Amino acid sequence: MTVQQQPATIPTVLVYEDDPGFPPRVNMPVPHPVPQLDTQPFPTAIADPAPQPDGAGPGTEAFRYWVAADALSRAGQTWGPLVPTGTQWHPTVGRALTAHLNAGVDLNAYYDRKGLWFFRSTVAGVTVAACESPEIVAHETGHAVLDALRPQLFNAASAETAALHEAFGDISALLTSLRLEPLRIAVLAETQSDLELSSRVSRMAEQLGAAIRQGHPNAVDPDCLRNMSNSFFYRDPVHLPPSGPANTLSSEPHSFSRVFSGAFLKAVAGIFRQQDVQDQAGLAAAAEIAGQLLVDAVVAAPVVSAYYAQVAGHMIAADQRRYGGRYGSCLRSAFIRHGILSLEAATTITEPEVARRGAGMAEATPGGSEEEGLTAVTVHGAMYGITQPLTLAAPAQERRFGIASSDPAGGSVRPADPEQVATSYLEDLLRRGRVHVPEEHRTAAAFVDDSPSRLKTHEITRSSTGEGLALTRRCFD
């Protein structure tokens, strides 16, 4: 008589697969296998010791740990297969990207080239912990992934490159969610397979959005922080206001990011419609294809003032190289509908043109010099209440495609020159109170916003050349 062996039990933890939402909670915890954080090429870690996988539920530190760990692991698994061989975290991050789950009291989270920092606050009797949202964790991890691919974007003085960073974060949340079969099935049912519609994966950070809305009703969307299902049309951010209510477009990077993330969602929907089988497996394939095209594009696209158009053009070029142009029509449609490419521009990225310029794109590699594509622009610091001349890193790389975004009145927008882009970006940061200016660098007429509740994403530091001062980014929040 043989003895039948019982299958080994795989240890599991309870996690949220989607954002927890605001009470009443609509998303219940589900069991997942214990996540593995130390995976290549994007190993992650959590500063706190790992608790026992004992099924701890919402509201406990153990639950928050495992939600964050699961999202970190899944984000790494999402991007790892798509990036070029040899891609690594930015050198200042170290071997593993470390998450700090209780960094203080705030409704925020950020990436700062040292790690990921998640805050929490009690709103309307509910503890809102940013680390408890898989979407926020995947968004911040997306910043780190893009920084590994194109470190030049970190200090670029450009609203458009900063907004692409924020769009990439939301795209990271979308693609990380779509790795889960139950979410793919749910989204197809919710949208009746029309993925352009608002859904649980297009709505970013519902809980954090609801918490912010308590004190600032117009600062976020009515049902989330931001929604990738939108119709925002491109405007040159140089000519947009520095901030505004959520139902308008401004040059503030999170606001302006919605133009690109909205187009990307439409691209995923279009790629999905071209899959042989339009089921959850087809959606998984569409998400992976769109993610691959985006990675190819951000590695190859030059850092220029009209950055959105170059990334869009390089996604179309990447499709021609990888998939023979199979998805060109839906990509053009997505970018035209959001004005990222003008009608004229979309028709110029032809197969012969891509073939003619293909060698440069094929040779593009991630990382590289952080000054590549940036040019130093010096402005008079006194104009901004700063004691010395101030150096800005303006985007000025040579364009590979002579393309531009749409002018709402028709035709193409003429890209602003790098100096105008950089100075406009600096002024917007100062208007929004996002720059820390040390007292020793302030003139008597300085107008610095020292509100402790306003996170400073940038600071004025001594220039690396030893002459004058420079605008330096601290973090992406």
Short mmCIF file of C-alpha atoms in Angstrom, two decimals:
data_model
loop_
_atom_site.label_atom_id
_atom_site.label_comp_id
_atom_site.label_asym_id
_atom_site.label_seq_id
_atom_site.Cartn_x
_atom_site.Cartn_y
_atom_site.Cartn_z
CA MET A 1 0.00 0.00 0.00
CA THR A 2 1.37 3.42 -0.94
CA VAL A 3 1.03 6.48 1.20
CA GLN A 4 -0.23 9.52 -0.68
CA GLN A 5 1.80 12.62 0.14
CA GLN A 6 -0.06 15.85 0.85
CA PRO A 7 0.99 18.89 -1.20
CA ALA A 8 3.09 21.39 0.71
CA THR A 9 1.17 24.41 1.94
CA ILE A 10 2.40 27.69 0.44
CA PRO A 11 2.58 30.42 3.11
CA THR A 12 0.24 33.31 2.37
CA VAL A 13 -0.43 36.81 3.66
CA LEU A 14 -3.51 39.00 3.43
CA VAL A 15 -3.17 42.02 1.13
CA TYR A 16 -5.19 44.53 -0.83
CA GLU A 17 -4.97 43.96 -4.57
CA ASP A 18 -6.40 47.41 -5.27
CA ASP A 19 -6.52 50.70 -3.41
CA PRO A 20 -8.40 50.24 -0.11
CA GLY A 21 -10.87 53.02 -0.86
CA PHE A 22 -12.53 55.25 1.73
CA PRO A 23 -15.20 53.88 4.14
CA PRO A 24 -17.29 51.98 3.46
CA ARG A 25 -14.43 49.80 2.16
CA VAL A 26 -15.27 48.14 -1.11
CA ASN A 27 -12.09 46.13 -1.55
CA MET A 28 -11.56 43.24 0.80
CA PRO A 29 -8.19 41.68 1.62
CA VAL A 30 -7.27 38.51 -0.25
CA PRO A 31 -4.55 35.92 0.38
CA HIS A 32 -1.38 36.09 -1.71
CA PRO A 33 1.80 34.03 -1.49
CA VAL A 34 4.45 35.62 0.72
CA PRO A 35 6.12 38.13 -1.62
CA GLN A 36 9.77 37.89 -2.59
CA LEU A 37 11.48 41.29 -2.50
CA ASP A 38 15.05 40.42 -3.46
CA THR A 39 14.46 39.86 -7.16
CA GLN A 40 16.53 41.11 -10.11
CA PRO A 41 16.95 43.54 -11.70
CA PHE A 42 14.98 45.61 -9.18
CA PRO A 43 15.51 44.24 -5.66
CA THR A 44 13.52 46.01 -2.96
CA ALA A 45 13.47 46.00 0.82
CA ILE A 46 11.43 47.38 3.70
CA ALA A 47 13.16 49.19 6.55
CA ASP A 48 11.06 47.42 9.20
CA PRO A 49 11.56 43.75 10.13
CA ALA A 50 9.22 41.35 8.35
CA PRO A 51 6.33 40.22 10.56
CA GLN A 52 5.09 36.66 10.65
CA PRO A 53 2.72 35.81 7.78
CA ASP A 54 -0.10 35.16 10.25
CA GLY A 55 -3.04 36.65 8.36
CA ALA A 56 -3.08 39.99 10.17
CA GLY A 57 -5.90 42.16 8.84
CA PRO A 58 -6.44 45.83 7.96
CA GLY A 59 -5.41 48.43 10.50
CA THR A 60 -2.38 46.49 11.75
CA GLU A 61 1.25 47.24 11.01
CA ALA A 62 1.77 43.66 9.87
CA PHE A 63 -0.98 44.03 7.26
CA ARG A 64 0.48 47.30 6.00
CA TYR A 65 3.89 45.67 5.72
CA TRP A 66 2.60 42.82 3.58
CA VAL A 67 0.48 45.08 1.35
CA ALA A 68 3.55 47.21 0.64
CA ALA A 69 5.79 44.17 0.16
CA ASP A 70 3.32 42.56 -2.25
CA ALA A 71 3.04 45.77 -4.31
CA LEU A 72 6.83 46.30 -4.35
CA SER A 73 7.40 42.75 -5.51
CA ARG A 74 4.71 42.98 -8.18
CA ALA A 75 6.02 46.32 -9.49
CA GLY A 76 9.49 44.80 -9.83
CA GLN A 77 8.04 41.81 -11.65
CA THR A 78 6.12 44.17 -13.95
CA TRP A 79 9.09 46.26 -15.09
CA GLY A 80 11.94 43.76 -14.74
CA PRO A 81 11.24 41.80 -17.96
CA LEU A 82 10.71 45.01 -19.96
CA VAL A 83 13.89 46.97 -19.25
CA PRO A 84 17.19 46.52 -21.10
CA THR A 85 19.68 44.02 -19.69
CA GLY A 86 21.95 45.62 -17.14
CA THR A 87 19.44 48.17 -15.86
CA GLN A 88 19.93 48.92 -12.17
CA TRP A 89 18.62 51.34 -9.58
CA HIS A 90 20.24 54.77 -9.52
CA PRO A 91 23.63 54.40 -7.75
CA THR A 92 22.59 56.52 -4.74
CA VAL A 93 19.72 54.08 -4.05
CA GLY A 94 22.13 51.23 -3.35
CA ARG A 95 21.61 47.59 -4.20
CA ALA A 96 17.98 47.48 -3.06
CA LEU A 97 15.29 50.16 -3.10
CA THR A 98 14.21 50.50 0.54
CA ALA A 99 10.68 51.51 1.56
CA HIS A 100 9.99 53.37 4.81
CA LEU A 101 6.37 52.73 5.72
CA ASN A 102 5.83 55.26 8.52
CA ALA A 103 7.88 58.34 7.57
CA GLY A 104 5.68 60.85 9.41
CA VAL A 105 2.33 62.61 9.42
CA ASP A 106 1.16 63.76 5.99
CA LEU A 107 -1.06 62.72 3.11
CA ASN A 108 1.83 61.97 0.79
CA ALA A 109 4.61 59.65 -0.38
CA TYR A 110 7.80 60.27 -2.30
CA TYR A 111 10.92 58.88 -3.99
CA ASP A 112 14.20 60.70 -3.30
CA ARG A 113 17.07 58.57 -4.70
CA LYS A 114 17.61 57.13 -1.24
CA GLY A 115 14.40 55.14 -1.02
CA LEU A 116 10.61 55.34 -0.88
CA TRP A 117 8.92 57.24 1.93
CA PHE A 118 5.29 56.72 2.86
CA PHE A 119 3.35 58.96 5.24
CA ARG A 120 0.04 58.63 7.05
CA SER A 121 -2.61 60.79 8.67
CA THR A 122 -5.97 60.40 10.41
CA VAL A 123 -8.85 61.93 8.47
CA ALA A 124 -12.49 61.71 9.53
CA GLY A 125 -11.52 59.06 12.06
CA VAL A 126 -9.76 56.89 9.48
CA THR A 127 -6.00 56.26 9.42
CA VAL A 128 -4.93 56.82 5.83
CA ALA A 129 -1.55 55.14 5.37
CA ALA A 130 -0.04 55.65 1.92
CA CYS A 131 1.81 52.32 2.17
CA GLU A 132 -1.55 50.52 2.44
CA SER A 133 -2.38 51.40 -1.17
CA PRO A 134 -0.80 49.11 -3.79
CA GLU A 135 -1.35 51.87 -6.35
CA ILE A 136 0.67 54.43 -4.37
CA VAL A 137 3.45 51.93 -3.71
CA ALA A 138 3.63 50.99 -7.41
CA HIS A 139 3.50 54.68 -8.41
CA GLU A 140 6.50 55.58 -6.25
CA THR A 141 8.37 52.50 -7.44
CA GLY A 142 7.69 53.70 -10.98
CA HIS A 143 9.61 56.90 -10.23
CA ALA A 144 12.61 54.80 -9.20
CA VAL A 145 12.36 52.62 -12.33
CA LEU A 146 12.25 55.66 -14.63
CA ASP A 147 15.18 57.18 -12.73
CA ALA A 148 17.12 53.98 -13.43
CA LEU A 149 16.28 54.24 -17.12
CA ARG A 150 16.74 58.00 -17.61
CA PRO A 151 18.50 59.72 -14.68
CA GLN A 152 18.73 62.87 -16.82
CA LEU A 153 15.07 63.56 -16.08
CA PHE A 154 15.57 63.93 -12.33
CA ASN A 155 17.05 67.45 -12.37
CA ALA A 156 15.74 68.62 -15.73
CA ALA A 157 14.13 72.04 -15.35
CA SER A 158 11.07 71.23 -17.42
CA ALA A 159 7.40 70.84 -16.57
CA GLU A 160 7.01 68.27 -19.33
CA THR A 161 9.79 65.94 -18.17
CA ALA A 162 8.56 66.21 -14.56
CA ALA A 163 5.02 65.40 -15.70
CA LEU A 164 6.26 62.39 -17.67
CA HIS A 165 7.76 61.12 -14.41
CA GLU A 166 4.34 61.42 -12.74
CA ALA A 167 2.59 59.79 -15.69
CA PHE A 168 5.10 56.94 -15.57
CA GLY A 169 4.25 56.48 -11.88
CA ASP A 170 0.53 56.19 -12.63
CA ILE A 171 1.28 53.86 -15.55
CA SER A 172 3.35 51.76 -13.16
CA ALA A 173 0.31 51.48 -10.89
CA LEU A 174 -1.91 50.53 -13.84
CA LEU A 175 0.41 47.85 -15.21
CA THR A 176 1.15 46.46 -11.75
CA SER A 177 -2.60 46.08 -11.14
CA LEU A 178 -3.10 44.40 -14.51
CA ARG A 179 -0.64 41.67 -13.57
CA LEU A 180 -3.42 40.25 -11.38
CA GLU A 181 -5.92 38.02 -13.16
CA PRO A 182 -8.81 38.83 -10.77
CA LEU A 183 -8.38 42.55 -11.46
CA ARG A 184 -8.23 41.99 -15.21
CA ILE A 185 -11.47 40.00 -15.06
CA ALA A 186 -13.10 42.64 -12.86
CA VAL A 187 -12.06 45.53 -15.10
CA LEU A 188 -13.31 43.82 -18.26
CA ALA A 189 -16.67 43.28 -16.55
CA GLU A 190 -16.80 46.82 -15.15
CA THR A 191 -16.05 48.47 -18.50
CA GLN A 192 -17.75 45.83 -20.69
CA SER A 193 -14.31 45.45 -22.33
CA ASP A 194 -14.07 49.15 -23.23
CA LEU A 195 -10.86 49.89 -21.34
CA GLU A 196 -10.97 53.58 -22.14
CA LEU A 197 -13.76 53.92 -19.57
CA SER A 198 -13.17 54.81 -15.94
CA SER A 199 -12.47 51.73 -13.86
CA ARG A 200 -10.90 50.56 -10.64
CA VAL A 201 -7.49 50.45 -12.34
CA SER A 202 -7.76 53.83 -14.08
CA ARG A 203 -8.75 55.58 -10.84
CA MET A 204 -5.56 56.24 -8.89
CA ALA A 205 -5.45 56.26 -5.07
CA GLU A 206 -9.14 56.52 -4.20
CA GLN A 207 -8.51 56.57 -0.44
CA LEU A 208 -5.82 59.25 -0.50
CA GLY A 209 -7.95 61.30 -2.88
CA ALA A 210 -10.94 61.10 -0.54
CA ALA A 211 -8.80 62.13 2.42
CA ILE A 212 -7.37 65.16 0.60
CA ARG A 213 -10.85 66.09 -0.55
CA GLN A 214 -11.97 66.55 3.07
CA GLY A 215 -9.84 69.68 3.37
CA HIS A 216 -9.42 70.67 -0.27
CA PRO A 217 -12.58 69.70 -2.18
CA ASN A 218 -11.36 70.90 -5.60
CA ALA A 219 -7.76 69.70 -5.39
CA VAL A 220 -8.41 66.14 -6.59
CA ASP A 221 -10.89 64.24 -8.74
CA PRO A 222 -14.33 63.55 -7.21
CA ASP A 223 -13.74 59.79 -6.90
CA CYS A 224 -9.95 59.40 -6.72
CA LEU A 225 -6.66 61.27 -6.72
CA ARG A 226 -6.31 61.20 -10.54
CA ASN A 227 -8.07 59.30 -13.28
CA MET A 228 -6.24 57.99 -16.35
CA SER A 229 -9.61 57.88 -18.08
CA ASN A 230 -9.75 61.53 -19.10
CA SER A 231 -9.89 63.84 -22.11
CA PHE A 232 -7.28 66.48 -21.22
CA PHE A 233 -5.79 67.95 -24.39
CA TYR A 234 -2.17 69.05 -24.70
CA ARG A 235 -1.23 72.67 -24.10
CA ASP A 236 2.32 73.94 -23.90
CA PRO A 237 2.90 73.98 -20.12
CA VAL A 238 4.89 77.22 -20.51
CA HIS A 239 1.55 78.92 -21.16
CA LEU A 240 -0.51 77.15 -18.49
CA PRO A 241 -1.20 78.46 -14.97
CA PRO A 242 1.05 76.97 -12.26
CA SER A 243 -1.87 75.36 -10.43
CA GLY A 244 -5.64 75.04 -10.53
CA PRO A 245 -8.60 72.86 -9.54
CA ALA A 246 -8.56 69.21 -10.56
CA ASN A 247 -11.04 69.70 -13.39
CA THR A 248 -8.63 72.04 -15.20
CA LEU A 249 -5.17 71.54 -16.67
CA SER A 250 -2.18 73.32 -15.16
CA SER A 251 1.60 73.07 -15.49
CA GLU A 252 1.82 71.39 -12.07
CA PRO A 253 3.38 68.00 -12.94
CA HIS A 254 0.64 65.81 -11.41
CA SER A 255 -2.01 67.80 -13.27
CA PHE A 256 -0.16 67.86 -16.57
CA SER A 257 0.73 64.17 -16.28
CA ARG A 258 -2.90 63.31 -17.02
CA VAL A 259 -2.45 64.26 -20.69
CA PHE A 260 0.12 61.50 -21.21
CA SER A 261 -1.40 58.90 -18.87
CA GLY A 262 -4.78 59.41 -20.53
CA ALA A 263 -3.22 58.72 -23.93
CA PHE A 264 -1.42 55.67 -22.56
CA LEU A 265 -4.69 54.17 -21.26
CA LYS A 266 -6.22 54.64 -24.72
CA ALA A 267 -3.16 52.97 -26.23
CA VAL A 268 -3.62 49.93 -23.95
CA ALA A 269 -7.30 49.82 -24.93
CA GLY A 270 -6.42 49.96 -28.63
CA ILE A 271 -3.75 47.27 -28.35
CA PHE A 272 -6.23 45.09 -26.46
CA ARG A 273 -8.81 45.45 -29.25
CA GLN A 274 -6.22 44.05 -31.66
CA GLN A 275 -5.51 40.92 -29.61
CA ASP A 276 -6.65 37.65 -31.15
CA VAL A 277 -8.67 36.84 -28.02
CA GLN A 278 -10.19 39.69 -26.06
CA ASP A 279 -10.27 38.13 -22.62
CA GLN A 280 -8.23 38.57 -19.45
CA ALA A 281 -5.21 36.90 -21.09
CA GLY A 282 -5.48 39.29 -24.02
CA LEU A 283 -5.56 42.20 -21.59
CA ALA A 284 -2.40 40.91 -19.89
CA ALA A 285 -0.68 40.76 -23.27
CA ALA A 286 -1.85 44.27 -24.21
CA ALA A 287 -0.56 45.73 -20.95
CA GLU A 288 2.83 44.08 -21.41
CA ILE A 289 3.12 45.28 -25.02
CA ALA A 290 2.24 48.86 -24.08
CA GLY A 291 4.71 48.78 -21.20
CA GLN A 292 7.47 47.47 -23.47
CA LEU A 293 6.86 50.22 -26.03
CA LEU A 294 6.99 52.86 -23.29
CA VAL A 295 10.28 51.53 -21.91
CA ASP A 296 11.80 51.47 -25.39
CA ALA A 297 10.64 55.04 -25.95
CA VAL A 298 11.89 56.61 -22.73
CA VAL A 299 15.30 54.98 -23.16
CA ALA A 300 15.67 56.34 -26.70
CA ALA A 301 13.74 59.64 -26.72
CA PRO A 302 15.92 62.77 -26.50
CA VAL A 303 15.40 65.07 -23.51
CA VAL A 304 13.89 68.14 -25.15
CA SER A 305 11.37 70.87 -24.38
CA ALA A 306 8.52 69.12 -26.23
CA TYR A 307 9.27 65.83 -24.48
CA TYR A 308 5.81 64.26 -24.67
CA ALA A 309 5.87 64.35 -28.48
CA GLN A 310 9.29 62.71 -28.64
CA VAL A 311 8.25 59.88 -26.27
CA ALA A 312 5.05 59.35 -28.28
CA GLY A 313 6.97 59.30 -31.55
CA HIS A 314 9.46 56.81 -30.17
CA MET A 315 6.64 54.53 -28.99
CA ILE A 316 5.35 54.45 -32.56
CA ALA A 317 8.89 53.81 -33.82
CA ALA A 318 9.39 51.03 -31.25
CA ASP A 319 6.18 49.38 -32.47
CA GLN A 320 7.52 49.40 -36.02
CA ARG A 321 10.78 47.79 -34.92
CA ARG A 322 9.28 45.21 -32.53
CA TYR A 323 5.88 44.41 -34.00
CA GLY A 324 6.12 45.52 -37.62
CA GLY A 325 3.87 48.52 -36.99
CA ARG A 326 0.91 46.37 -35.95
CA TYR A 327 -0.22 48.86 -33.31
CA GLY A 328 0.72 52.07 -35.09
CA SER A 329 -2.86 53.09 -35.84
CA CYS A 330 -4.10 52.83 -32.25
CA LEU A 331 -0.96 54.55 -30.92
CA ARG A 332 -1.40 57.45 -33.34
CA SER A 333 -5.06 57.69 -32.42
CA ALA A 334 -4.33 57.80 -28.68
CA PHE A 335 -1.69 60.50 -28.99
CA ILE A 336 -3.68 62.57 -31.49
CA ARG A 337 -6.80 62.49 -29.29
CA HIS A 338 -4.82 63.99 -26.42
CA GLY A 339 -2.96 66.45 -28.63
CA ILE A 340 0.45 64.97 -27.80
CA LEU A 341 1.04 64.56 -31.52
CA SER A 342 -0.38 66.90 -34.12
CA LEU A 343 -2.07 65.34 -37.12
CA GLU A 344 0.89 66.30 -39.26
CA ALA A 345 3.42 64.89 -36.79
CA ALA A 346 1.64 61.56 -36.46
CA THR A 347 1.88 60.94 -40.21
CA THR A 348 5.59 61.74 -40.47
CA ILE A 349 6.79 58.80 -38.33
CA THR A 350 6.80 56.41 -41.25
CA GLU A 351 8.58 53.09 -41.61
CA PRO A 352 11.28 54.52 -43.93
CA GLU A 353 11.90 57.41 -41.50
CA VAL A 354 12.22 55.01 -38.57
CA ALA A 355 14.55 52.77 -40.58
CA ARG A 356 16.71 55.78 -41.48
CA ARG A 357 17.07 56.79 -37.83
CA GLY A 358 16.84 53.31 -36.35
CA ALA A 359 20.52 52.82 -35.58
CA GLY A 360 20.54 55.58 -32.98
CA MET A 361 17.43 54.21 -31.31
CA ALA A 362 18.73 50.64 -31.32
CA GLU A 363 21.98 51.77 -29.71
CA ALA A 364 20.25 53.76 -26.94
CA THR A 365 21.00 52.36 -23.49
CA PRO A 366 19.56 53.15 -20.05
CA GLY A 367 21.34 55.27 -17.48
CA GLY A 368 24.28 57.23 -18.75
CA SER A 369 25.53 60.66 -17.79
CA GLU A 370 23.01 62.71 -15.83
CA GLU A 371 23.99 65.80 -17.80
CA GLU A 372 23.35 64.15 -21.17
CA GLY A 373 20.85 66.21 -23.14
CA LEU A 374 20.78 69.04 -20.59
CA THR A 375 22.33 72.46 -21.00
CA ALA A 376 23.17 74.91 -18.23
CA VAL A 377 21.07 78.07 -18.27
CA THR A 378 22.07 80.83 -15.85
CA VAL A 379 19.49 83.36 -14.64
CA HIS A 380 19.81 86.40 -12.40
CA GLY A 381 19.03 85.15 -8.92
CA ALA A 382 18.01 88.61 -7.71
CA MET A 383 14.90 88.39 -9.90
CA TYR A 384 13.72 85.61 -7.60
CA GLY A 385 14.98 86.88 -4.27
CA ILE A 386 18.17 84.78 -4.48
CA THR A 387 21.59 86.24 -3.75
CA GLN A 388 23.66 84.79 -6.61
CA PRO A 389 23.28 83.71 -10.24
CA LEU A 390 21.25 80.52 -10.49
CA THR A 391 21.98 77.62 -12.86
CA LEU A 392 19.11 75.55 -14.29
CA ALA A 393 19.44 72.26 -16.24
CA ALA A 394 17.42 72.95 -19.38
CA PRO A 395 16.36 70.13 -21.78
CA ALA A 396 18.24 70.69 -25.03
CA GLN A 397 19.12 67.38 -26.64
CA GLU A 398 19.00 67.09 -30.42
CA ARG A 399 15.58 65.95 -31.64
CA ARG A 400 15.51 62.68 -33.55
CA PHE A 401 12.05 63.28 -35.07
CA GLY A 402 10.93 66.71 -36.22
CA ILE A 403 7.52 66.34 -34.59
CA ALA A 404 5.39 68.47 -32.29
CA SER A 405 2.17 68.45 -30.32
CA SER A 406 -1.16 69.85 -31.46
CA ASP A 407 -2.20 73.46 -31.26
CA PRO A 408 -5.88 73.42 -30.20
CA ALA A 409 -6.50 76.02 -32.92
CA GLY A 410 -5.01 73.68 -35.52
CA GLY A 411 -1.58 72.70 -36.74
CA SER A 412 1.43 72.13 -34.50
CA VAL A 413 2.77 73.91 -31.44
CA ARG A 414 6.21 75.41 -31.91
CA PRO A 415 8.27 74.06 -28.99
CA ALA A 416 9.49 76.69 -26.56
CA ASP A 417 13.24 77.24 -26.40
CA PRO A 418 15.12 75.51 -23.56
CA GLU A 419 15.78 78.72 -21.59
CA GLN A 420 12.10 79.67 -21.61
CA VAL A 421 11.15 76.13 -20.54
CA ALA A 422 13.62 76.21 -17.64
CA THR A 423 12.78 79.69 -16.35
CA SER A 424 9.04 79.03 -16.61
CA TYR A 425 9.52 75.82 -14.59
CA LEU A 426 11.52 77.64 -11.90
CA GLU A 427 8.90 80.36 -11.58
CA ASP A 428 6.11 77.80 -11.29
CA LEU A 429 7.99 75.98 -8.52
CA LEU A 430 8.46 79.22 -6.62
CA ARG A 431 4.80 80.20 -7.08
CA ARG A 432 3.74 76.84 -5.67
CA GLY A 433 6.16 77.12 -2.74
CA ARG A 434 8.04 73.96 -3.65
CA VAL A 435 11.63 75.29 -3.42
CA HIS A 436 13.69 75.37 -0.22
CA VAL A 437 15.95 78.43 -0.24
CA PRO A 438 18.44 78.47 2.66
CA GLU A 439 18.47 81.78 4.51
CA GLU A 440 22.05 82.52 3.47
CA HIS A 441 20.93 82.49 -0.18
CA ARG A 442 17.95 84.84 0.28
CA THR A 443 17.96 88.54 -0.52
CA ALA A 444 16.07 91.05 1.62
CA ALA A 445 13.27 90.89 -0.96
CA ALA A 446 12.94 87.09 -0.94
CA PHE A 447 9.41 85.74 -1.16
CA VAL A 448 9.99 82.18 0.04
CA ASP A 449 7.04 80.07 1.20
CA ASP A 450 8.18 78.47 4.46
CA SER A 451 4.89 76.71 5.24
CA PRO A 452 5.79 73.48 7.05
CA SER A 453 2.84 71.69 5.43
CA ARG A 454 4.20 72.26 1.91
CA LEU A 455 6.74 69.63 0.88
CA LYS A 456 9.78 71.10 -0.82
CA THR A 457 10.57 69.03 -3.89
CA HIS A 458 13.56 71.23 -4.84
CA GLU A 459 16.27 73.22 -3.13
CA ILE A 460 18.81 75.90 -3.94
CA THR A 461 22.33 74.53 -3.46
CA ARG A 462 25.84 75.58 -4.35
CA SER A 463 26.65 74.75 -7.95
CA SER A 464 28.86 71.71 -8.55
CA THR A 465 31.19 74.00 -10.51
CA GLY A 466 31.72 76.13 -7.41
CA GLU A 467 30.34 79.22 -9.16
CA GLY A 468 26.94 80.49 -8.08
CA LEU A 469 23.93 78.41 -7.11
CA ALA A 470 21.86 75.66 -8.74
CA LEU A 471 18.30 74.36 -8.65
CA THR A 472 18.40 70.73 -7.45
CA ARG A 473 15.57 68.24 -7.08
CA ARG A 474 15.08 66.57 -3.69
CA CYS A 475 12.30 64.14 -4.53
CA PHE A 476 9.30 63.19 -6.63
CA ASP A 477 6.21 63.26 -4.41
#
